[in-house]
PDB file of C-alpha atoms and ligand atoms in Angstrom:
ATOM      1  CA  UNK A   1     171.122 158.510 172.729  1.00 83.00           C
ATOM      2  CA  UNK A   2     168.563 159.645 175.283  1.00 86.00           C
ATOM      3  CA  UNK A   3     165.648 157.695 173.806  1.00 96.00           C
ATOM      4  CA  UNK A   4     162.597 157.021 175.976  1.00 98.00           C
ATOM      5  CA  UNK A   5     160.651 154.763 173.629  1.00 97.00           C
ATOM      6  CA  UNK A   6     157.827 152.956 175.417  1.00 97.00           C
ATOM      7  CA  UNK A   7     158.384 154.843 178.703  1.00 98.00           C
ATOM      8  CA  UNK A   8     155.705 156.728 180.627  1.00 98.00           C
ATOM      9  CA  UNK A   9     156.723 160.015 182.272  1.00 99.00           C
ATOM     10  CA  UNK A  10     154.926 162.176 184.821  1.00 99.00           C
ATOM     11  CA  UNK A  11     156.178 165.757 185.075  1.00 99.00           C
ATOM     12  CA  UNK A  12     154.960 168.105 187.807  1.00 99.00           C
ATOM     13  CA  UNK A  13     154.682 171.810 187.003  1.00 98.00           C
ATOM     14  CA  UNK A  14     154.736 170.972 183.298  1.00 99.00           C
ATOM     15  CA  UNK A  15     152.271 173.591 182.064  1.00 98.00           C
ATOM     16  CA  UNK A  16     155.056 176.087 181.301  1.00 98.00           C
ATOM     17  CA  UNK A  17     158.789 176.798 181.629  1.00 98.00           C
ATOM     18  CA  UNK A  18     161.324 174.019 182.205  1.00 99.00           C
ATOM     19  CA  UNK A  19     158.592 171.436 182.892  1.00 99.00           C
ATOM     20  CA  UNK A  20     156.775 172.111 179.604  1.00 99.00           C
ATOM     21  CA  UNK A  21     160.009 171.912 177.600  1.00 98.00           C
ATOM     22  CA  UNK A  22     160.868 168.652 179.392  1.00 99.00           C
ATOM     23  CA  UNK A  23     157.453 167.245 178.423  1.00 98.00           C
ATOM     24  CA  UNK A  24     158.063 168.229 174.769  1.00 98.00           C
ATOM     25  CA  UNK A  25     161.565 166.743 174.685  1.00 98.00           C
ATOM     26  CA  UNK A  26     160.470 163.512 176.418  1.00 98.00           C
ATOM     27  CA  UNK A  27     157.534 163.085 174.036  1.00 98.00           C
ATOM     28  CA  UNK A  28     159.841 163.676 171.042  1.00 98.00           C
ATOM     29  CA  UNK A  29     162.148 160.993 172.503  1.00 98.00           C
ATOM     30  CA  UNK A  30     159.294 158.453 172.422  1.00 98.00           C
ATOM     31  CA  UNK A  31     157.745 158.717 175.900  1.00 98.00           C
ATOM     32  CA  UNK A  32     154.057 159.071 176.752  1.00 98.00           C
ATOM     33  CA  UNK A  33     153.897 162.102 179.018  1.00 98.00           C
ATOM     34  CA  UNK A  34     151.550 163.337 181.719  1.00 99.00           C
ATOM     35  CA  UNK A  35     151.607 167.144 181.829  1.00 99.00           C
ATOM     36  CA  UNK A  36     150.648 167.770 185.467  1.00 99.00           C
ATOM     37  CA  UNK A  37     150.109 171.229 186.945  1.00 99.00           C
ATOM     38  CA  UNK A  38     147.812 173.421 189.037  1.00 98.00           C
ATOM     39  CA  UNK A  39     147.438 175.590 185.910  1.00 98.00           C
ATOM     40  CA  UNK A  40     144.768 173.401 184.295  1.00 98.00           C
ATOM     41  CA  UNK A  41     144.182 175.345 181.085  1.00 98.00           C
ATOM     42  CA  UNK A  42     147.870 175.967 180.401  1.00 98.00           C
ATOM     43  CA  UNK A  43     148.603 172.253 181.024  1.00 98.00           C
ATOM     44  CA  UNK A  44     145.896 171.327 178.504  1.00 98.00           C
ATOM     45  CA  UNK A  45     147.434 173.689 175.926  1.00 98.00           C
ATOM     46  CA  UNK A  46     150.896 172.166 176.434  1.00 98.00           C
ATOM     47  CA  UNK A  47     149.549 168.610 176.123  1.00 98.00           C
ATOM     48  CA  UNK A  48     147.533 169.584 173.025  1.00 98.00           C
ATOM     49  CA  UNK A  49     150.602 171.081 171.374  1.00 98.00           C
ATOM     50  CA  UNK A  50     152.505 167.818 172.009  1.00 98.00           C
ATOM     51  CA  UNK A  51     149.743 165.564 170.635  1.00 98.00           C
ATOM     52  CA  UNK A  52     149.408 167.850 167.591  1.00 98.00           C
ATOM     53  CA  UNK A  53     153.027 167.001 166.774  1.00 96.00           C
ATOM     54  CA  UNK A  54     152.074 163.300 166.717  1.00 97.00           C
ATOM     55  CA  UNK A  55     153.458 162.377 170.161  1.00 97.00           C
ATOM     56  CA  UNK A  56     151.576 161.082 173.213  1.00 98.00           C
ATOM     57  CA  UNK A  57     150.541 163.400 176.064  1.00 98.00           C
ATOM     58  CA  UNK A  58     147.678 164.053 178.447  1.00 98.00           C
ATOM     59  CA  UNK A  59     147.096 166.934 180.844  1.00 98.00           C
ATOM     60  CA  UNK A  60     146.232 166.240 184.457  1.00 98.00           C
ATOM     61  CA  UNK A  61     145.495 168.603 187.323  1.00 98.00           C
ATOM     62  CA  UNK A  62     148.020 168.297 190.129  1.00 98.00           C
ATOM     63  CA  UNK A  63     148.635 170.296 193.271  1.00 99.00           C
ATOM     64  CA  UNK A  64     151.934 168.868 194.509  1.00 99.00           C
ATOM     65  CA  UNK A  65     151.128 169.824 198.115  1.00 99.00           C
ATOM     66  CA  UNK A  66     148.148 167.452 198.225  1.00 98.00           C
ATOM     67  CA  UNK A  67     148.467 163.724 198.831  1.00 98.00           C
ATOM     68  CA  UNK A  68     145.027 163.089 197.271  1.00 98.00           C
ATOM     69  CA  UNK A  69     146.039 165.022 194.167  1.00 98.00           C
ATOM     70  CA  UNK A  70     149.185 162.872 193.721  1.00 98.00           C
ATOM     71  CA  UNK A  71     147.150 159.675 194.201  1.00 98.00           C
ATOM     72  CA  UNK A  72     144.733 160.835 191.493  1.00 98.00           C
ATOM     73  CA  UNK A  73     147.462 161.751 188.995  1.00 98.00           C
ATOM     74  CA  UNK A  74     149.292 158.420 189.451  1.00 98.00           C
ATOM     75  CA  UNK A  75     145.952 156.677 188.913  1.00 98.00           C
ATOM     76  CA  UNK A  76     145.367 158.687 185.735  1.00 98.00           C
ATOM     77  CA  UNK A  77     148.873 157.937 184.407  1.00 98.00           C
ATOM     78  CA  UNK A  78     148.689 154.195 185.049  1.00 98.00           C
ATOM     79  CA  UNK A  79     145.111 153.871 183.748  1.00 98.00           C
ATOM     80  CA  UNK A  80     145.857 155.871 180.615  1.00 98.00           C
ATOM     81  CA  UNK A  81     149.312 154.499 179.756  1.00 98.00           C
ATOM     82  CA  UNK A  82     149.503 151.243 181.783  1.00 98.00           C
ATOM     83  CA  UNK A  83     152.520 152.028 184.002  1.00 98.00           C
ATOM     84  CA  UNK A  84     154.896 154.725 185.244  1.00 98.00           C
ATOM     85  CA  UNK A  85     158.646 154.783 184.473  1.00 98.00           C
ATOM     86  CA  UNK A  86     159.731 158.369 185.083  1.00 99.00           C
ATOM     87  CA  UNK A  87     158.858 161.064 187.632  1.00 99.00           C
ATOM     88  CA  UNK A  88     160.174 164.604 187.244  1.00 99.00           C
ATOM     89  CA  UNK A  89     159.625 166.607 190.442  1.00 99.00           C
ATOM     90  CA  UNK A  90     159.777 169.956 188.670  1.00 99.00           C
ATOM     91  CA  UNK A  91     157.047 172.133 190.255  1.00 99.00           C
ATOM     92  CA  UNK A  92     158.565 174.881 192.370  1.00 98.00           C
ATOM     93  CA  UNK A  93     158.231 178.506 193.376  1.00 98.00           C
ATOM     94  CA  UNK A  94     160.657 181.351 194.135  1.00 98.00           C
ATOM     95  CA  UNK A  95     159.895 183.633 197.056  1.00 97.00           C
ATOM     96  CA  UNK A  96     161.969 186.686 196.135  1.00 95.00           C
ATOM     97  CA  UNK A  97     162.337 188.033 199.677  1.00 93.00           C
ATOM     98  CA  UNK A  98     164.997 187.802 202.338  1.00 93.00           C
ATOM     99  CA  UNK A  99     164.166 186.004 205.552  1.00 96.00           C
ATOM    100  CA  UNK A 100     163.825 189.229 207.522  1.00 96.00           C
ATOM    101  CA  UNK A 101     160.861 190.177 205.331  1.00 95.00           C
ATOM    102  CA  UNK A 102     159.193 186.792 204.806  1.00 97.00           C
ATOM    103  CA  UNK A 103     156.041 185.889 206.706  1.00 98.00           C
ATOM    104  CA  UNK A 104     155.233 182.518 208.242  1.00 98.00           C
ATOM    105  CA  UNK A 105     152.491 182.056 205.644  1.00 98.00           C
ATOM    106  CA  UNK A 106     154.942 182.645 202.770  1.00 98.00           C
ATOM    107  CA  UNK A 107     157.486 180.257 204.308  1.00 98.00           C
ATOM    108  CA  UNK A 108     154.875 177.517 204.730  1.00 98.00           C
ATOM    109  CA  UNK A 109     153.737 177.871 201.100  1.00 98.00           C
ATOM    110  CA  UNK A 110     157.366 177.745 199.870  1.00 98.00           C
ATOM    111  CA  UNK A 111     158.133 174.630 201.916  1.00 98.00           C
ATOM    112  CA  UNK A 112     154.836 173.002 200.933  1.00 98.00           C
ATOM    113  CA  UNK A 113     155.512 173.315 197.209  1.00 99.00           C
ATOM    114  CA  UNK A 114     159.314 173.009 197.027  1.00 99.00           C
ATOM    115  CA  UNK A 115     159.844 170.309 199.651  1.00 98.00           C
ATOM    116  CA  UNK A 116     156.595 168.599 200.692  1.00 98.00           C
ATOM    117  CA  UNK A 117     155.704 168.367 196.987  1.00 99.00           C
ATOM    118  CA  UNK A 118     158.945 166.507 196.192  1.00 99.00           C
ATOM    119  CA  UNK A 119     158.514 164.134 199.124  1.00 99.00           C
ATOM    120  CA  UNK A 120     154.863 163.373 198.325  1.00 99.00           C
ATOM    121  CA  UNK A 121     155.628 162.863 194.631  1.00 99.00           C
ATOM    122  CA  UNK A 122     158.441 160.459 195.496  1.00 99.00           C
ATOM    123  CA  UNK A 123     156.352 158.599 198.074  1.00 98.00           C
ATOM    124  CA  UNK A 124     153.208 158.226 195.991  1.00 98.00           C
ATOM    125  CA  UNK A 125     154.908 157.416 192.681  1.00 99.00           C
ATOM    126  CA  UNK A 126     157.442 154.972 194.188  1.00 98.00           C
ATOM    127  CA  UNK A 127     155.227 151.833 194.105  1.00 98.00           C
ATOM    128  CA  UNK A 128     154.419 152.253 190.392  1.00 98.00           C
ATOM    129  CA  UNK A 129     158.028 153.208 189.603  1.00 98.00           C
ATOM    130  CA  UNK A 130     159.352 150.154 191.489  1.00 98.00           C
ATOM    131  CA  UNK A 131     156.972 147.881 189.580  1.00 98.00           C
ATOM    132  CA  UNK A 132     158.118 149.104 186.178  1.00 98.00           C
ATOM    133  CA  UNK A 133     161.743 149.420 187.326  1.00 98.00           C
ATOM    134  CA  UNK A 134     161.862 145.721 188.184  1.00 98.00           C
ATOM    135  CA  UNK A 135     161.166 144.920 184.518  1.00 97.00           C
ATOM    136  CA  UNK A 136     163.743 147.310 183.105  1.00 96.00           C
ATOM    137  CA  UNK A 137     167.529 146.824 182.730  1.00 95.00           C
ATOM    138  CA  UNK A 138     168.449 150.176 184.315  1.00 96.00           C
ATOM    139  CA  UNK A 139     165.312 150.646 186.409  1.00 98.00           C
ATOM    140  CA  UNK A 140     162.929 153.571 186.493  1.00 98.00           C
ATOM    141  CA  UNK A 141     164.000 157.155 187.219  1.00 98.00           C
ATOM    142  CA  UNK A 142     163.203 160.174 189.359  1.00 99.00           C
ATOM    143  CA  UNK A 143     164.700 163.554 188.479  1.00 99.00           C
ATOM    144  CA  UNK A 144     164.371 166.325 191.066  1.00 99.00           C
ATOM    145  CA  UNK A 145     164.679 169.992 190.131  1.00 99.00           C
ATOM    146  CA  UNK A 146     167.053 171.501 192.666  1.00 99.00           C
ATOM    147  CA  UNK A 147     169.057 174.601 191.726  1.00 98.00           C
ATOM    148  CA  UNK A 148     172.504 176.147 191.989  1.00 98.00           C
ATOM    149  CA  UNK A 149     170.865 177.679 195.073  1.00 98.00           C
ATOM    150  CA  UNK A 150     170.785 174.140 196.486  1.00 98.00           C
ATOM    151  CA  UNK A 151     174.593 173.960 196.212  1.00 98.00           C
ATOM    152  CA  UNK A 152     175.758 177.447 197.176  1.00 98.00           C
ATOM    153  CA  UNK A 153     174.056 180.268 199.069  1.00 97.00           C
ATOM    154  CA  UNK A 154     171.611 182.589 197.326  1.00 96.00           C
ATOM    155  CA  UNK A 155     172.013 186.364 197.706  1.00 90.00           C
ATOM    156  CA  UNK A 156     168.459 186.882 196.517  1.00 94.00           C
ATOM    157  CA  UNK A 157     166.394 184.290 198.329  1.00 97.00           C
ATOM    158  CA  UNK A 158     167.880 182.412 201.335  1.00 98.00           C
ATOM    159  CA  UNK A 159     164.647 180.563 202.093  1.00 98.00           C
ATOM    160  CA  UNK A 160     164.381 179.288 198.505  1.00 98.00           C
ATOM    161  CA  UNK A 161     168.019 178.199 198.864  1.00 98.00           C
ATOM    162  CA  UNK A 162     167.139 176.299 202.057  1.00 98.00           C
ATOM    163  CA  UNK A 163     164.378 174.371 200.250  1.00 98.00           C
ATOM    164  CA  UNK A 164     166.624 173.539 197.278  1.00 98.00           C
ATOM    165  CA  UNK A 165     169.431 172.412 199.601  1.00 98.00           C
ATOM    166  CA  UNK A 166     166.826 170.083 201.101  1.00 98.00           C
ATOM    167  CA  UNK A 167     165.937 168.729 197.658  1.00 99.00           C
ATOM    168  CA  UNK A 168     169.652 168.142 196.929  1.00 99.00           C
ATOM    169  CA  UNK A 169     170.151 165.927 199.975  1.00 98.00           C
ATOM    170  CA  UNK A 170     166.710 164.315 199.796  1.00 99.00           C
ATOM    171  CA  UNK A 171     167.707 163.131 196.302  1.00 99.00           C
ATOM    172  CA  UNK A 172     170.802 161.416 197.663  1.00 99.00           C
ATOM    173  CA  UNK A 173     168.939 159.903 200.613  1.00 98.00           C
ATOM    174  CA  UNK A 174     166.194 158.650 198.278  1.00 99.00           C
ATOM    175  CA  UNK A 175     168.799 156.917 196.104  1.00 98.00           C
ATOM    176  CA  UNK A 176     170.221 155.235 199.217  1.00 98.00           C
ATOM    177  CA  UNK A 177     166.797 154.175 200.498  1.00 98.00           C
ATOM    178  CA  UNK A 178     165.760 152.636 197.166  1.00 98.00           C
ATOM    179  CA  UNK A 179     169.135 150.866 196.983  1.00 98.00           C
ATOM    180  CA  UNK A 180     168.646 149.427 200.470  1.00 98.00           C
ATOM    181  CA  UNK A 181     165.109 148.282 199.641  1.00 98.00           C
ATOM    182  CA  UNK A 182     166.337 146.723 196.396  1.00 98.00           C
ATOM    183  CA  UNK A 183     163.923 148.885 194.375  1.00 98.00           C
ATOM    184  CA  UNK A 184     165.249 149.628 190.900  1.00 98.00           C
ATOM    185  CA  UNK A 185     164.539 153.361 190.904  1.00 98.00           C
ATOM    186  CA  UNK A 186     167.428 155.726 190.192  1.00 98.00           C
ATOM    187  CA  UNK A 187     167.118 159.195 191.707  1.00 99.00           C
ATOM    188  CA  UNK A 188     169.187 162.211 190.622  1.00 99.00           C
ATOM    189  CA  UNK A 189     168.904 165.989 190.881  1.00 99.00           C
ATOM    190  CA  UNK A 190     169.593 168.729 188.370  1.00 99.00           C
ATOM    191  CA  UNK A 191     170.942 172.161 189.325  1.00 99.00           C
ATOM    192  CA  UNK A 192     170.136 174.913 186.826  1.00 99.00           C
ATOM    193  CA  UNK A 193     171.742 178.358 186.723  1.00 98.00           C
ATOM    194  CA  UNK A 194     169.446 181.265 185.814  1.00 98.00           C
ATOM    195  CA  UNK A 195     166.968 180.090 183.166  1.00 98.00           C
ATOM    196  CA  UNK A 196     164.717 182.389 181.133  1.00 98.00           C
ATOM    197  CA  UNK A 197     161.264 181.409 182.355  1.00 98.00           C
ATOM    198  CA  UNK A 198     158.608 183.153 184.448  1.00 98.00           C
ATOM    199  CA  UNK A 199     160.678 182.239 187.497  1.00 98.00           C
ATOM    200  CA  UNK A 200     163.844 183.586 185.845  1.00 98.00           C
ATOM    201  CA  UNK A 201     162.040 186.919 185.300  1.00 98.00           C
ATOM    202  CA  UNK A 202     161.016 186.896 188.958  1.00 98.00           C
ATOM    203  CA  UNK A 203     164.694 186.634 189.982  1.00 98.00           C
ATOM    204  CA  UNK A 204     165.543 189.747 187.902  1.00 98.00           C
ATOM    205  CA  UNK A 205     162.663 191.687 189.506  1.00 97.00           C
ATOM    206  CA  UNK A 206     163.859 190.601 192.957  1.00 97.00           C
ATOM    207  CA  UNK A 207     167.442 191.667 192.237  1.00 96.00           C
ATOM    208  CA  UNK A 208     166.234 195.054 190.963  1.00 97.00           C
ATOM    209  CA  UNK A 209     164.173 195.569 194.108  1.00 96.00           C
ATOM    210  CA  UNK A 210     166.853 194.409 196.557  1.00 93.00           C
ATOM    211  CA  UNK A 211     169.542 196.628 195.004  1.00 92.00           C
ATOM    212  CA  UNK A 212     167.123 199.542 195.159  1.00 94.00           C
ATOM    213  CA  UNK A 213     167.434 200.400 191.448  1.00 94.00           C
ATOM    214  CA  UNK A 214     164.153 198.875 190.233  1.00 93.00           C
ATOM    215  CA  UNK A 215     166.008 198.514 186.920  1.00 97.00           C
ATOM    216  CA  UNK A 216     165.069 195.022 185.723  1.00 98.00           C
ATOM    217  CA  UNK A 217     167.214 195.237 182.554  1.00 97.00           C
ATOM    218  CA  UNK A 218     170.266 196.083 184.645  1.00 97.00           C
ATOM    219  CA  UNK A 219     169.457 193.212 187.034  1.00 97.00           C
ATOM    220  CA  UNK A 220     169.202 190.875 184.045  1.00 98.00           C
ATOM    221  CA  UNK A 221     172.593 191.935 182.698  1.00 98.00           C
ATOM    222  CA  UNK A 222     174.141 191.505 186.195  1.00 97.00           C
ATOM    223  CA  UNK A 223     172.762 187.950 186.270  1.00 97.00           C
ATOM    224  CA  UNK A 224     174.116 187.321 182.778  1.00 98.00           C
ATOM    225  CA  UNK A 225     177.614 188.482 183.811  1.00 98.00           C
ATOM    226  CA  UNK A 226     177.606 185.838 186.554  1.00 97.00           C
ATOM    227  CA  UNK A 227     177.437 183.111 183.875  1.00 98.00           C
ATOM    228  CA  UNK A 228     180.962 182.662 182.437  1.00 98.00           C
ATOM    229  CA  UNK A 229     179.505 180.951 179.365  1.00 98.00           C
ATOM    230  CA  UNK A 230     178.216 184.372 178.264  1.00 98.00           C
ATOM    231  CA  UNK A 231     174.472 183.807 178.173  1.00 98.00           C
ATOM    232  CA  UNK A 232     171.546 182.948 180.403  1.00 98.00           C
ATOM    233  CA  UNK A 233     170.020 179.485 180.187  1.00 98.00           C
ATOM    234  CA  UNK A 234     166.898 178.511 178.263  1.00 98.00           C
ATOM    235  CA  UNK A 235     164.456 175.713 179.227  1.00 99.00           C
ATOM    236  CA  UNK A 236     165.922 173.428 176.530  1.00 98.00           C
ATOM    237  CA  UNK A 237     169.342 173.482 178.282  1.00 98.00           C
ATOM    238  CA  UNK A 238     167.762 171.921 181.366  1.00 99.00           C
ATOM    239  CA  UNK A 239     165.251 169.684 179.594  1.00 98.00           C
ATOM    240  CA  UNK A 240     168.108 167.941 177.736  1.00 98.00           C
ATOM    241  CA  UNK A 241     169.875 167.243 181.045  1.00 98.00           C
ATOM    242  CA  UNK A 242     166.662 165.877 182.561  1.00 98.00           C
ATOM    243  CA  UNK A 243     166.153 163.695 179.487  1.00 98.00           C
ATOM    244  CA  UNK A 244     169.604 162.178 179.978  1.00 98.00           C
ATOM    245  CA  UNK A 245     169.003 161.531 183.699  1.00 98.00           C
ATOM    246  CA  UNK A 246     165.651 159.878 182.893  1.00 98.00           C
ATOM    247  CA  UNK A 247     167.033 157.716 180.083  1.00 98.00           C
ATOM    248  CA  UNK A 248     168.887 154.407 180.279  1.00 97.00           C
ATOM    249  CA  UNK A 249     172.033 156.243 179.101  1.00 97.00           C
ATOM    250  CA  UNK A 250     172.504 157.375 182.711  1.00 98.00           C
ATOM    251  CA  UNK A 251     171.956 153.798 183.941  1.00 98.00           C
ATOM    252  CA  UNK A 252     174.889 153.889 186.400  1.00 98.00           C
ATOM    253  CA  UNK A 253     173.879 157.246 187.921  1.00 98.00           C
ATOM    254  CA  UNK A 254     171.934 157.534 191.147  1.00 98.00           C
ATOM    255  CA  UNK A 255     172.182 159.958 194.056  1.00 98.00           C
ATOM    256  CA  UNK A 256     174.035 162.438 191.836  1.00 98.00           C
ATOM    257  CA  UNK A 257     173.538 166.106 191.081  1.00 98.00           C
ATOM    258  CA  UNK A 258     173.982 167.344 187.514  1.00 98.00           C
ATOM    259  CA  UNK A 259     175.008 171.009 187.391  1.00 99.00           C
ATOM    260  CA  UNK A 260     173.800 172.840 184.252  1.00 99.00           C
ATOM    261  CA  UNK A 261     174.663 176.450 185.070  1.00 98.00           C
ATOM    262  CA  UNK A 262     176.869 177.979 182.368  1.00 98.00           C
ATOM    263  CA  UNK A 263     179.789 177.969 184.812  1.00 98.00           C
ATOM    264  CA  UNK A 264     177.994 179.983 187.541  1.00 98.00           C
ATOM    265  CA  UNK A 265     179.205 177.794 190.421  1.00 98.00           C
ATOM    266  CA  UNK A 266     182.662 177.180 188.894  1.00 98.00           C
ATOM    267  CA  UNK A 267     183.942 180.497 190.330  1.00 97.00           C
TER     268      UNK A 267
HETATM  269  N1  NAD B 301     164.161 179.423 186.143  1.00 58.21           N
HETATM  270  C1  NAD B 301     165.274 179.324 186.862  1.00 58.21           C
HETATM  271  O1  NAD B 301     166.147 180.212 186.798  1.00 58.21           O
HETATM  272  C2  NAD B 301     165.502 178.119 187.749  1.00 58.21           C
HETATM  273  C3  NAD B 301     166.789 177.948 188.277  1.00 58.21           C
HETATM  274  C4  NAD B 301     167.019 176.860 189.107  1.00 58.21           C
HETATM  275  C5  NAD B 301     166.011 175.964 189.405  1.00 58.21           C
HETATM  276  N2  NAD B 301     164.763 176.167 188.871  1.00 58.21           N
HETATM  277  C6  NAD B 301     163.726 175.195 189.244  1.00 58.21           C
HETATM  278  O2  NAD B 301     163.155 174.609 188.091  1.00 58.21           O
HETATM  279  C7  NAD B 301     161.783 174.272 188.331  1.00 58.21           C
HETATM  280  C8  NAD B 301     160.910 174.857 187.234  1.00 58.21           C
HETATM  281  O3  NAD B 301     161.061 176.265 187.244  1.00 58.21           O
HETATM  282  P1  NAD B 301     160.621 177.229 186.039  1.00 58.21           P
HETATM  283  O4  NAD B 301     161.722 178.211 185.882  1.00 58.21           O
HETATM  284  O5  NAD B 301     160.150 176.452 184.871  1.00 58.21           O
HETATM  285  O6  NAD B 301     159.410 177.990 186.778  1.00 58.21           O
HETATM  286  P2  NAD B 301     157.960 178.411 186.259  1.00 58.21           P
HETATM  287  O7  NAD B 301     157.454 179.328 187.311  1.00 58.21           O
HETATM  288  O8  NAD B 301     158.016 178.874 184.855  1.00 58.21           O
HETATM  289  O9  NAD B 301     157.168 177.030 186.283  1.00 58.21           O
HETATM  290  C9  NAD B 301     156.854 176.380 187.475  1.00 58.21           C
HETATM  291  C10 NAD B 301     155.614 175.541 187.268  1.00 58.21           C
HETATM  292  O10 NAD B 301     155.284 174.917 188.514  1.00 58.21           O
HETATM  293  C11 NAD B 301     153.876 174.991 188.683  1.00 58.21           C
HETATM  294  N3  NAD B 301     153.470 174.902 190.079  1.00 58.21           N
HETATM  295  C12 NAD B 301     153.608 175.819 191.060  1.00 58.21           C
HETATM  296  N4  NAD B 301     153.012 175.405 192.190  1.00 58.21           N
HETATM  297  C13 NAD B 301     152.489 174.182 191.933  1.00 58.21           C
HETATM  298  C14 NAD B 301     151.758 173.250 192.702  1.00 58.21           C
HETATM  299  N5  NAD B 301     151.419 173.492 193.984  1.00 58.21           N
HETATM  300  N6  NAD B 301     151.391 172.080 192.119  1.00 58.21           N
HETATM  301  C15 NAD B 301     151.705 171.835 190.827  1.00 58.21           C
HETATM  302  N7  NAD B 301     152.374 172.690 190.035  1.00 58.21           N
HETATM  303  C16 NAD B 301     152.769 173.856 190.586  1.00 58.21           C
HETATM  304  C17 NAD B 301     153.500 176.332 188.077  1.00 58.21           C
HETATM  305  O11 NAD B 301     152.112 176.409 187.785  1.00 58.21           O
HETATM  306  C18 NAD B 301     154.394 176.365 186.842  1.00 58.21           C
HETATM  307  O12 NAD B 301     153.768 175.766 185.717  1.00 58.21           O
HETATM  308  C19 NAD B 301     161.453 174.812 189.736  1.00 58.21           C
HETATM  309  O13 NAD B 301     161.536 173.767 190.676  1.00 58.21           O
HETATM  310  C20 NAD B 301     162.565 175.831 189.980  1.00 58.21           C
HETATM  311  O14 NAD B 301     162.807 176.035 191.348  1.00 58.21           O
HETATM  312  C21 NAD B 301     164.484 177.211 188.049  1.00 58.21           C
END
């Protein structure tokens, strides 16, 4: 199950957190991975750790808001590994403010990374993905990191929620467009609950600030109580879902959203 032997995967925001764990899991499953991030040194460390385990990985600098940066990373991936089969649009930021406090500059940065980045990645990787998809039984795959905040409203960060709602529907529209064009690229989104990463920690700090307590431990335990499964998520929980959506085992899935949230949105 969930093997990616011979596949080439490009993961944005893969220096740390969910993206880094996805790179590790994909490499263990047989893929050659491109660890792409604005955090150059951290991306190199992640790629080095993967190659030290005997798997294939390279680090590449990527700013998802820049068209030229995407063109360069696709070039690197195809030159280094010969093709591109999988794109994970993972890079994203959390604002941690309500819309009465946010500035225009903060909004533009949020939209640039969380939405423009996903569009540019999809647009600039699509030709290479279509080429490899045409030679594969179940096609190539795009997995977009949305969020539970792309399915239901967010008490903490309405503007983040707006961007993730956009990613949710862009995923479905992308699947339809590729279907209409006859391009064999499946496109699905994943919707994590609260995951213990740098961004997860940022959500606890935001909750503590908004409730006026400044008690981050209390904010963390409030978040935990919202997950009926009885724990917060870890990057591996999401990476395994992404692996499935990228593998041929999900060959009949496109335009879908996979919710991996410990029951958060079941209530
Ligand atoms: N952690 C959670 O609770 C949670 C929940 C739901 C969805 N998500 C989503 O999962 C994805 C990964 O989140 P994470 O928790 O691992 O966060 P993280 O902050 O640990 O990692 C995000 C990565 O994206 C990179 N990045 C930021 N801006 C970039 C840019 N312009 N170009 C390239 N890379 C850039 C960062 O350098 C970092 O390595 C995000 O899209 C996030 O919105 C996270």
